[in-house]
CSV table of C-alpha atoms and ligand atoms in Angstrom, one decimal:
chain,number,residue,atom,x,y,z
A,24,UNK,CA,166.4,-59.8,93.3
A,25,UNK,CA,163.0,-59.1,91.9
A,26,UNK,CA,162.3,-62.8,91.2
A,27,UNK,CA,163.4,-63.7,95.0
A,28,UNK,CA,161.2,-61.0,96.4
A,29,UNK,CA,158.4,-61.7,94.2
A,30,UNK,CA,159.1,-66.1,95.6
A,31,UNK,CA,159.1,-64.3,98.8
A,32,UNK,CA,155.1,-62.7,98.4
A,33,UNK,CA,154.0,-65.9,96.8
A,34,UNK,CA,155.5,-68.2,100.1
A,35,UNK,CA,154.0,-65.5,102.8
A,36,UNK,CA,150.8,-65.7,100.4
A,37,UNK,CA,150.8,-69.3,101.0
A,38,UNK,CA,151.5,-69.0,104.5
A,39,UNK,CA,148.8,-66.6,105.4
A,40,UNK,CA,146.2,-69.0,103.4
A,41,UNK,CA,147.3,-72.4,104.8
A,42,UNK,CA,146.5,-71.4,108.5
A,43,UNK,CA,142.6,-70.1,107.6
A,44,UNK,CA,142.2,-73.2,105.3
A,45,UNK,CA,142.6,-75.5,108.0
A,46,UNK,CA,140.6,-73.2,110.1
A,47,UNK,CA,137.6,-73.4,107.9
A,48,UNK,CA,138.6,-77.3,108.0
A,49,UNK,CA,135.8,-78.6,106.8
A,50,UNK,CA,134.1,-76.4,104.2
A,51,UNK,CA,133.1,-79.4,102.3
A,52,UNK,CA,132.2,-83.0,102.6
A,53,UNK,CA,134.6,-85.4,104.0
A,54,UNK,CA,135.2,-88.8,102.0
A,55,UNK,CA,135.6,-91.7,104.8
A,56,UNK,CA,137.1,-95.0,103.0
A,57,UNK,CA,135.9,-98.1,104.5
A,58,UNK,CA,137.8,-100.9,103.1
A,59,UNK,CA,135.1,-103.3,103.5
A,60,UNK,CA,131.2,-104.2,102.7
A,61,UNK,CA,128.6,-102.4,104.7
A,62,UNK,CA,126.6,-103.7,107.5
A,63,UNK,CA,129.8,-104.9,108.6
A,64,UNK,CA,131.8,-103.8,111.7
A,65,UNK,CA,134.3,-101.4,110.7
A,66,UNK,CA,131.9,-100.0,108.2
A,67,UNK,CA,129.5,-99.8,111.5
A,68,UNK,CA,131.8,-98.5,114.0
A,69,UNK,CA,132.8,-95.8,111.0
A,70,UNK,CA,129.4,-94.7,110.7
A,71,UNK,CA,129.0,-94.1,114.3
A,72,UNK,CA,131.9,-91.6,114.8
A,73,UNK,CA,131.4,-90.2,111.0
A,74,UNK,CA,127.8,-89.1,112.6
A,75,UNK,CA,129.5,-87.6,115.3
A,76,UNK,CA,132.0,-86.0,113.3
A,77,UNK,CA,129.6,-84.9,111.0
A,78,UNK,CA,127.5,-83.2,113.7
A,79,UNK,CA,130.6,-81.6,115.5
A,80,UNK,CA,132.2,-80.4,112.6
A,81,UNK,CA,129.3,-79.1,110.6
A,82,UNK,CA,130.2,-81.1,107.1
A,83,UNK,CA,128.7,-84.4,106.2
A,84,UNK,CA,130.9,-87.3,106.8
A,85,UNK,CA,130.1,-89.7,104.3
A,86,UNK,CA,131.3,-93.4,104.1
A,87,UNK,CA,132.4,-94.9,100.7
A,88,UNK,CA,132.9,-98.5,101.3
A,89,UNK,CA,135.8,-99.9,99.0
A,90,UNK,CA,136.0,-103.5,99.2
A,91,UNK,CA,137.7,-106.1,97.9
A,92,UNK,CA,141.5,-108.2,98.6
A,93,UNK,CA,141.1,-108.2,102.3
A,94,UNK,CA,140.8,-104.7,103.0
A,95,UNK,CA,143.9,-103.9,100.8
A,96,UNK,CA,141.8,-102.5,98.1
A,97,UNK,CA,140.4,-99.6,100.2
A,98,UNK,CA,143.8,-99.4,102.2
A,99,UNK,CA,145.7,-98.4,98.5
A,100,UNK,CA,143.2,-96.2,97.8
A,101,UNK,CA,143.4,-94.5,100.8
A,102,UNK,CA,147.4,-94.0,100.6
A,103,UNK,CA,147.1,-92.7,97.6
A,104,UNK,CA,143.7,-89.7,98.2
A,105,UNK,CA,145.4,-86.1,98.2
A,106,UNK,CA,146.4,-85.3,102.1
A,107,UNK,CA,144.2,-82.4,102.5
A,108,UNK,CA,141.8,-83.7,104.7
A,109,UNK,CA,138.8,-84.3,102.7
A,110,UNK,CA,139.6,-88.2,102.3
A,111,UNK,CA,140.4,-90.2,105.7
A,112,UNK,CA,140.1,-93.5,106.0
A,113,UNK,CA,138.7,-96.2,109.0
A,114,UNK,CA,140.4,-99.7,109.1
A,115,UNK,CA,140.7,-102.8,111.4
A,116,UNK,CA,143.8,-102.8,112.3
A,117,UNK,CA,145.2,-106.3,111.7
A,118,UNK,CA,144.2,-106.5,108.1
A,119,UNK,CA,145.7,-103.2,106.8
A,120,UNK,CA,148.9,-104.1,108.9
A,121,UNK,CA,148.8,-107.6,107.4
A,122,UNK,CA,147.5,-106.4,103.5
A,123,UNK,CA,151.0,-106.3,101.9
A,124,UNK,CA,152.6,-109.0,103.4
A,125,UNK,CA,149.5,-111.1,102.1
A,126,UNK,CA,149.2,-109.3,98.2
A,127,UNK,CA,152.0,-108.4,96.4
A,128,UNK,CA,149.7,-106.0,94.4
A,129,UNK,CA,149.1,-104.0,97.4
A,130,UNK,CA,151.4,-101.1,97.1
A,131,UNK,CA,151.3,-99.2,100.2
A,132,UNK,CA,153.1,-98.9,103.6
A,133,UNK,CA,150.7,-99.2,106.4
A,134,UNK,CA,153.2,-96.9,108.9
A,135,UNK,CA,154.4,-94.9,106.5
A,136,UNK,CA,151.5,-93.7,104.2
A,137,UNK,CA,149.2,-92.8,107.0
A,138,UNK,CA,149.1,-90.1,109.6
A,139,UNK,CA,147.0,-91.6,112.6
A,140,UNK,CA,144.4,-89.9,114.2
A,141,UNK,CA,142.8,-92.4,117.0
A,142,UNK,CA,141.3,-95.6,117.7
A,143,UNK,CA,137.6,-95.9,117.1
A,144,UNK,CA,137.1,-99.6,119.3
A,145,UNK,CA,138.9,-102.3,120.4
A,146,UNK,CA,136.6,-105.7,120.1
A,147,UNK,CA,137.1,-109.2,121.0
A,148,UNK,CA,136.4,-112.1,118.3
A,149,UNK,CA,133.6,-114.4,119.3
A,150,UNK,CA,133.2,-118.3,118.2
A,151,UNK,CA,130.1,-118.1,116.3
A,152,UNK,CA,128.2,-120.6,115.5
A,153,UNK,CA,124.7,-121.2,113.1
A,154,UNK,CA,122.1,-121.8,115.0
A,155,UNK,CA,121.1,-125.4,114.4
A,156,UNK,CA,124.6,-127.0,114.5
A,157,UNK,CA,124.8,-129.8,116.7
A,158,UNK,CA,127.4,-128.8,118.8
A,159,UNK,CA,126.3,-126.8,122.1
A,160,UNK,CA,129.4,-125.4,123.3
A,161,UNK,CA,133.3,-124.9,122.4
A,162,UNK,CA,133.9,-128.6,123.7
A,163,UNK,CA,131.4,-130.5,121.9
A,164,UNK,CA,132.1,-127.8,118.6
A,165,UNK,CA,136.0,-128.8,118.5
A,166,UNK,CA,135.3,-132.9,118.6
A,167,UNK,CA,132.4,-131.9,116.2
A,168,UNK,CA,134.8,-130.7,113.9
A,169,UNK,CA,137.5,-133.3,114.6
A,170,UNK,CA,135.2,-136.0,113.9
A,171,UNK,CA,134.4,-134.2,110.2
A,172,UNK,CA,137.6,-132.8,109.1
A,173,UNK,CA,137.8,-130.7,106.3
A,174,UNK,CA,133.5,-130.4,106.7
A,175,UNK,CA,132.8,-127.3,109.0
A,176,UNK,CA,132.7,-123.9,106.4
A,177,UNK,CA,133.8,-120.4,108.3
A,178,UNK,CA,132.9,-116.7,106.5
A,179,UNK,CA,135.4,-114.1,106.8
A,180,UNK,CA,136.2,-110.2,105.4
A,181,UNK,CA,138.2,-111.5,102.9
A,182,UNK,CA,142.1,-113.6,102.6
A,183,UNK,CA,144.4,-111.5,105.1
A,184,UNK,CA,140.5,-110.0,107.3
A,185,UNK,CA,140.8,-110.0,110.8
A,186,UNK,CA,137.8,-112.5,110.9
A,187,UNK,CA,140.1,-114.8,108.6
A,188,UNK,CA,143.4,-114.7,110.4
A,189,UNK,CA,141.1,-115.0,114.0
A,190,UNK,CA,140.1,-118.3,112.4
A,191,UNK,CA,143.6,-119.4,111.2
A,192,UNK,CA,144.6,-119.4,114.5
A,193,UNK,CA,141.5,-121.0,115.9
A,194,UNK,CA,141.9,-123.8,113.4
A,195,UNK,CA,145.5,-124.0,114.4
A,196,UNK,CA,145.0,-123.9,118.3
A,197,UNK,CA,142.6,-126.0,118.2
A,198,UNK,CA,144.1,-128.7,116.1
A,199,UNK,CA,140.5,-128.6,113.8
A,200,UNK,CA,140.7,-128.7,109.8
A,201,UNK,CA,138.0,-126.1,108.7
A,202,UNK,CA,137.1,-124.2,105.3
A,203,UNK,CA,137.4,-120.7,104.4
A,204,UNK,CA,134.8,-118.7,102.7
A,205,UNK,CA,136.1,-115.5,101.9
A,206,UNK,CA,133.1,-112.3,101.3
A,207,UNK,CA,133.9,-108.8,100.8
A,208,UNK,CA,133.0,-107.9,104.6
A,209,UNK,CA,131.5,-109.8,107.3
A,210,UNK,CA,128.3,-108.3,107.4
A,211,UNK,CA,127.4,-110.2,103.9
A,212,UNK,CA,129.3,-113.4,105.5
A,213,UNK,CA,126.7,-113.0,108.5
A,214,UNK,CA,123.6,-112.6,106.6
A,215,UNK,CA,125.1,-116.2,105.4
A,216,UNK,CA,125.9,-117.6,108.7
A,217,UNK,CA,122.1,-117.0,109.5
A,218,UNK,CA,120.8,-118.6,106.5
A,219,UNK,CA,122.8,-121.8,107.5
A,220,UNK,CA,124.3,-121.5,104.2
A,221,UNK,CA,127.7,-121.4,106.6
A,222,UNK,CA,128.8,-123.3,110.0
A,223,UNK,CA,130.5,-120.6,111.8
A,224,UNK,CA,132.6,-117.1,112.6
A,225,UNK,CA,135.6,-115.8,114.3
A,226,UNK,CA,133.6,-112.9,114.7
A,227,UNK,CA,133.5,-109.5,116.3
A,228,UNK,CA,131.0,-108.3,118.6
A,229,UNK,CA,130.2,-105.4,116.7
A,230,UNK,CA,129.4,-107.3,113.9
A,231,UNK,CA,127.8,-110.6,115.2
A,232,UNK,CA,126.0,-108.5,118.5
A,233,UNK,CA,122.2,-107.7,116.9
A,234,UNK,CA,121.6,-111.3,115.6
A,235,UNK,CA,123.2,-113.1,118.7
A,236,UNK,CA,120.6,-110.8,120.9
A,237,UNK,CA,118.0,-111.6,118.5
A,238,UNK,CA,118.6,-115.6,117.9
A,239,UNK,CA,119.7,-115.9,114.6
A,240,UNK,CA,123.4,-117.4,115.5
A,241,UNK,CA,124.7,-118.8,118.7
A,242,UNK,CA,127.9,-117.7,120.3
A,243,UNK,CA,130.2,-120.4,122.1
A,244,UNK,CA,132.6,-118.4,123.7
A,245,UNK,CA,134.8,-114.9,123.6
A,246,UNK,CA,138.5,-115.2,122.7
A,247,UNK,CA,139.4,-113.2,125.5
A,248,UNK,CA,140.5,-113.7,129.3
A,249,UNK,CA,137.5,-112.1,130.6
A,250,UNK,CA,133.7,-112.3,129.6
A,251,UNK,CA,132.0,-109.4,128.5
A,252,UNK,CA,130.2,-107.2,131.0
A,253,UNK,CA,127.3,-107.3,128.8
A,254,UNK,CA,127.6,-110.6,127.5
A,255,UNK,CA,128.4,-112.5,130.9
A,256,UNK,CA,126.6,-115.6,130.0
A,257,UNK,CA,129.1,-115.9,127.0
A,258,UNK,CA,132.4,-117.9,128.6
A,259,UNK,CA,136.0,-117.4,127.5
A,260,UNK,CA,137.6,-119.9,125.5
A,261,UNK,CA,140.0,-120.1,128.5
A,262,UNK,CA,136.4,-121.3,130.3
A,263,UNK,CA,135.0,-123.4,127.0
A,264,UNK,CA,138.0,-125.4,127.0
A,265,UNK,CA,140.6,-123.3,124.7
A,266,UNK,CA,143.0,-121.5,126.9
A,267,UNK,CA,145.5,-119.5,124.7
A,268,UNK,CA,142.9,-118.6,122.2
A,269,UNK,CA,142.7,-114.3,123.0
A,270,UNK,CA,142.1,-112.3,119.4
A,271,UNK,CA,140.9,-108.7,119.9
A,272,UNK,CA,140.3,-106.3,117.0
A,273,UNK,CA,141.3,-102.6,116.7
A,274,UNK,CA,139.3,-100.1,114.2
A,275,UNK,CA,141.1,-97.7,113.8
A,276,UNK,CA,141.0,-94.0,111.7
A,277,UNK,CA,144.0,-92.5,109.5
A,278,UNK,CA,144.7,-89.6,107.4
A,279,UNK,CA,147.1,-90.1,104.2
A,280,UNK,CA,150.1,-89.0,105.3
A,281,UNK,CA,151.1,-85.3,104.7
A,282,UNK,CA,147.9,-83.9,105.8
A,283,UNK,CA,148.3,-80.7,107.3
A,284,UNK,CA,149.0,-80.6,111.0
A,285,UNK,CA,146.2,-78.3,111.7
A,286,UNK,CA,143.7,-80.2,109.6
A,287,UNK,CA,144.8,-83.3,111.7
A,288,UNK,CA,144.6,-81.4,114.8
A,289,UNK,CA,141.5,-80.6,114.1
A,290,UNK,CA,140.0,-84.5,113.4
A,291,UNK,CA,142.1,-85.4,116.7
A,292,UNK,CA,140.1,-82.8,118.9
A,293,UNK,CA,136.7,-84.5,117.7
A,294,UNK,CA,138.1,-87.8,118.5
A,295,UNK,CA,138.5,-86.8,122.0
A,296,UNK,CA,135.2,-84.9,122.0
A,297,UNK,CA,133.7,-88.3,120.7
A,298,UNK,CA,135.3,-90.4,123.0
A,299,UNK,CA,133.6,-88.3,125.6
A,300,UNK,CA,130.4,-88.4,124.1
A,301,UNK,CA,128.2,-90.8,126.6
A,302,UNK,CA,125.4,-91.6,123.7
A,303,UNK,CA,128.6,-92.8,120.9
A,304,UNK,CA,130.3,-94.6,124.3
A,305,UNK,CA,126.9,-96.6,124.6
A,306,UNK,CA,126.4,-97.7,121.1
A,307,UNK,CA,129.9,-98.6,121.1
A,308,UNK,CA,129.6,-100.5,124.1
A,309,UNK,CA,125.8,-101.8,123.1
A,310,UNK,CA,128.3,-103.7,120.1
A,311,UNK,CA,130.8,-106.1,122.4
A,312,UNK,CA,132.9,-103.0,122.3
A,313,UNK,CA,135.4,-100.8,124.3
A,314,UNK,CA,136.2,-97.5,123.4
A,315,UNK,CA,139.8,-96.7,124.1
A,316,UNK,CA,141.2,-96.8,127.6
A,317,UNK,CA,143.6,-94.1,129.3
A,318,UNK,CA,147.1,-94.5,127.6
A,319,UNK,CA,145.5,-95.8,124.1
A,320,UNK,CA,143.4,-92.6,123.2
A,321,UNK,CA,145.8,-90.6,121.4
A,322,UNK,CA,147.5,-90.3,118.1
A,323,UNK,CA,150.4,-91.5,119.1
A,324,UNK,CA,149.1,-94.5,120.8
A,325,UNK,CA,147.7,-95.7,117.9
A,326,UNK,CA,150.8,-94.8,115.7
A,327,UNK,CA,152.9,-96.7,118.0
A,328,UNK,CA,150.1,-99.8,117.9
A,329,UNK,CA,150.2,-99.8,114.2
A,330,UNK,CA,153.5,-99.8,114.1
A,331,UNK,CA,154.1,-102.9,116.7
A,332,UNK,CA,151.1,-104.9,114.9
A,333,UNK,CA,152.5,-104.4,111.3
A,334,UNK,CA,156.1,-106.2,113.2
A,335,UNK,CA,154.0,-108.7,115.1
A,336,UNK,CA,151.7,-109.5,112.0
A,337,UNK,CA,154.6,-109.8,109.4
A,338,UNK,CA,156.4,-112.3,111.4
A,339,UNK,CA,153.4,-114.3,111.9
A,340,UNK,CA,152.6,-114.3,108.3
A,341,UNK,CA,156.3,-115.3,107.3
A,342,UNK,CA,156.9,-118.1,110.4
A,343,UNK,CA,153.1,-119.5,109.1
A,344,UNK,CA,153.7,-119.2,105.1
A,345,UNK,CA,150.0,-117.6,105.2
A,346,UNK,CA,149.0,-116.7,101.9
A,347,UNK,CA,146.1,-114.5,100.7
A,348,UNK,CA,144.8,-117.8,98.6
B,1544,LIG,C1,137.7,-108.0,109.3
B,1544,LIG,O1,138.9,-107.7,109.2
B,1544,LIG,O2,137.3,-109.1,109.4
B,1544,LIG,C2,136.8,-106.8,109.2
B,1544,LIG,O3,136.7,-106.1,110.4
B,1544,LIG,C3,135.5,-107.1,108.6
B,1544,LIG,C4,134.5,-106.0,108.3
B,1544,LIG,O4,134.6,-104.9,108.8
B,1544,LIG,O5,133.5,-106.3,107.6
């Protein structure tokens, strides 16, 4: 009887201090895990919202970039930081979907292990080329490339990165035998592509978007059934000649799963306030890139998104025997 009553303090204890510990949510910093190099675009579109969450929420928001395996590296970590808030985690969506269908090593559950809390951007992949290549549009690029099989050298994230499967598909739609360079993000695999040291991307607009405004690549056309609003001299590959060819990218943020409710309440409220924010909307959309639209800005949008790319991904992976190397 004692022992019960004295289980019975200790539980209403607990119960009075979980509530005001996720009030004070955050008291500390907050750990974001990118899974990929900096400069690139999940570790950009991460550092725009972590500024606004930082500024909201009155803790720093501070980005540790964990590279390495595709993503995987960061997306293992991640699964496995204590639920309590204080580690969340931003991701492209494909890759962390695709990570443990592509490494074995990669122990995590990409549904399962993480508590969603909203979609950061949705971007389009853009044919990028460097700038002194011959070819001067998707046409000319594709016979290019026909005409030197095995020749043409593409950067991507990492085996299993969005910008790699983007290109796997190119490659296959386009009927065009080209080499992978794998970095540990694509905003090292840029730098190259601007050096000439590499022939082209599948890229994002958020990555590719300052040196294609300033000269240093070309792009050939937007994998997407509609041109940019703030690209519009960019065609679609439906326009350049490869109809079919549509790739978008998601970055999205999580929480490891079992973080309290209130705590994840609370870092679902910012994301509305950001989404709301016209200054973030602009330097999203500055990037090629759309924040969420009516109907994909919740929680369970993106759980339900992760959950039908993680299907969509695995199949693709088996039906194609795609492997990490
Ligand atoms: C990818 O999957 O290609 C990533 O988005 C790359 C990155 O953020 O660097």
């Amino acid at each position: 009887m004692k022992f019960r009553s004295h289980l019975a303090l200790a539980v209403g204890t607990l119960l009075a201090i979980a509530p005001a510990a996720a009030q004070d949510y955050p008291s500390k910093p907050v750990t974001i895990i990118v899974p990929f190099a900096a400069g690139g675009p999940t570790d950009v579109a991460a550092r725009i919202y972590g500024e606004f969450f930082s500024r909201t929420l009155g803790q720093q928001f501070v980005i540790e970039n964990v590279a390495g395996a595709g993503g995987t590296t960061g997306s293992v970590r991640a699964a496995r930081a204590a639920p309590d808030g204080y580690t969340i985690f931003v991701h492209n969506v494909a890759p962390h979907v695709a990570g443990p269908a592509l490494y074995p090593s990669a122990q995590y559950d990409p549904v399962k292990n993480f508590d969603p809390i909203g979609t950061l951007a949705f971007a389009a992949h853009y044919i990028v080329v460097k700038k002194d290549l011959p070819p001067k549009d998707l046409k000319e690029f594709i016979a290019y490339a026909k005409a030197n099989p095995g020749k043409l050298n593409y950067g991507s994230a990492g085996a299993g990165s969005a910008t790699h499967l983007a290109c796997v598909l190119f490659g296959q739609q386009a009927g065009i035998d080209i080499v992978h360079v794998p970095y540990r993000g694509t905003g090292p695999a840029l730098n190259d592509l601007v050096a000439g040291t590499l022939d082209f991307m599948c890229d994002q607009g958020l990555n590719m978007m300052g040196q294609y405004k300033g000269g240093g690549v070309r792009a050939l056309a937007v994998a997407q059934s509609t041109r940019f609003p703030g690209l519009p001299e960019v065609p679609t590959t439906a326009e350049a000649g490869l109809p079919g060819y549509e790739v978008s990218a998601a970055t999205a943020m999580y929480a490891p799963a079992g973080t309290p409710p209130a705590v994840r309440a609370k870092l679902v409220q910012t994301m509305a306030a950001a989404y709301k924010d016209p200054a973030l909307r602009q330097r999203v959309e500055a990037l090629a890139s759309e924040l969420p639209g009516p109907g994909q800005d919740t929680p369970e949008a993106l759980g339900a998104f992760t959950a039908k790319e993680a299907a969509r991904w695995n199949e693709a992976i088996k039906k194609g025997n795609i492997k990490a190397q």
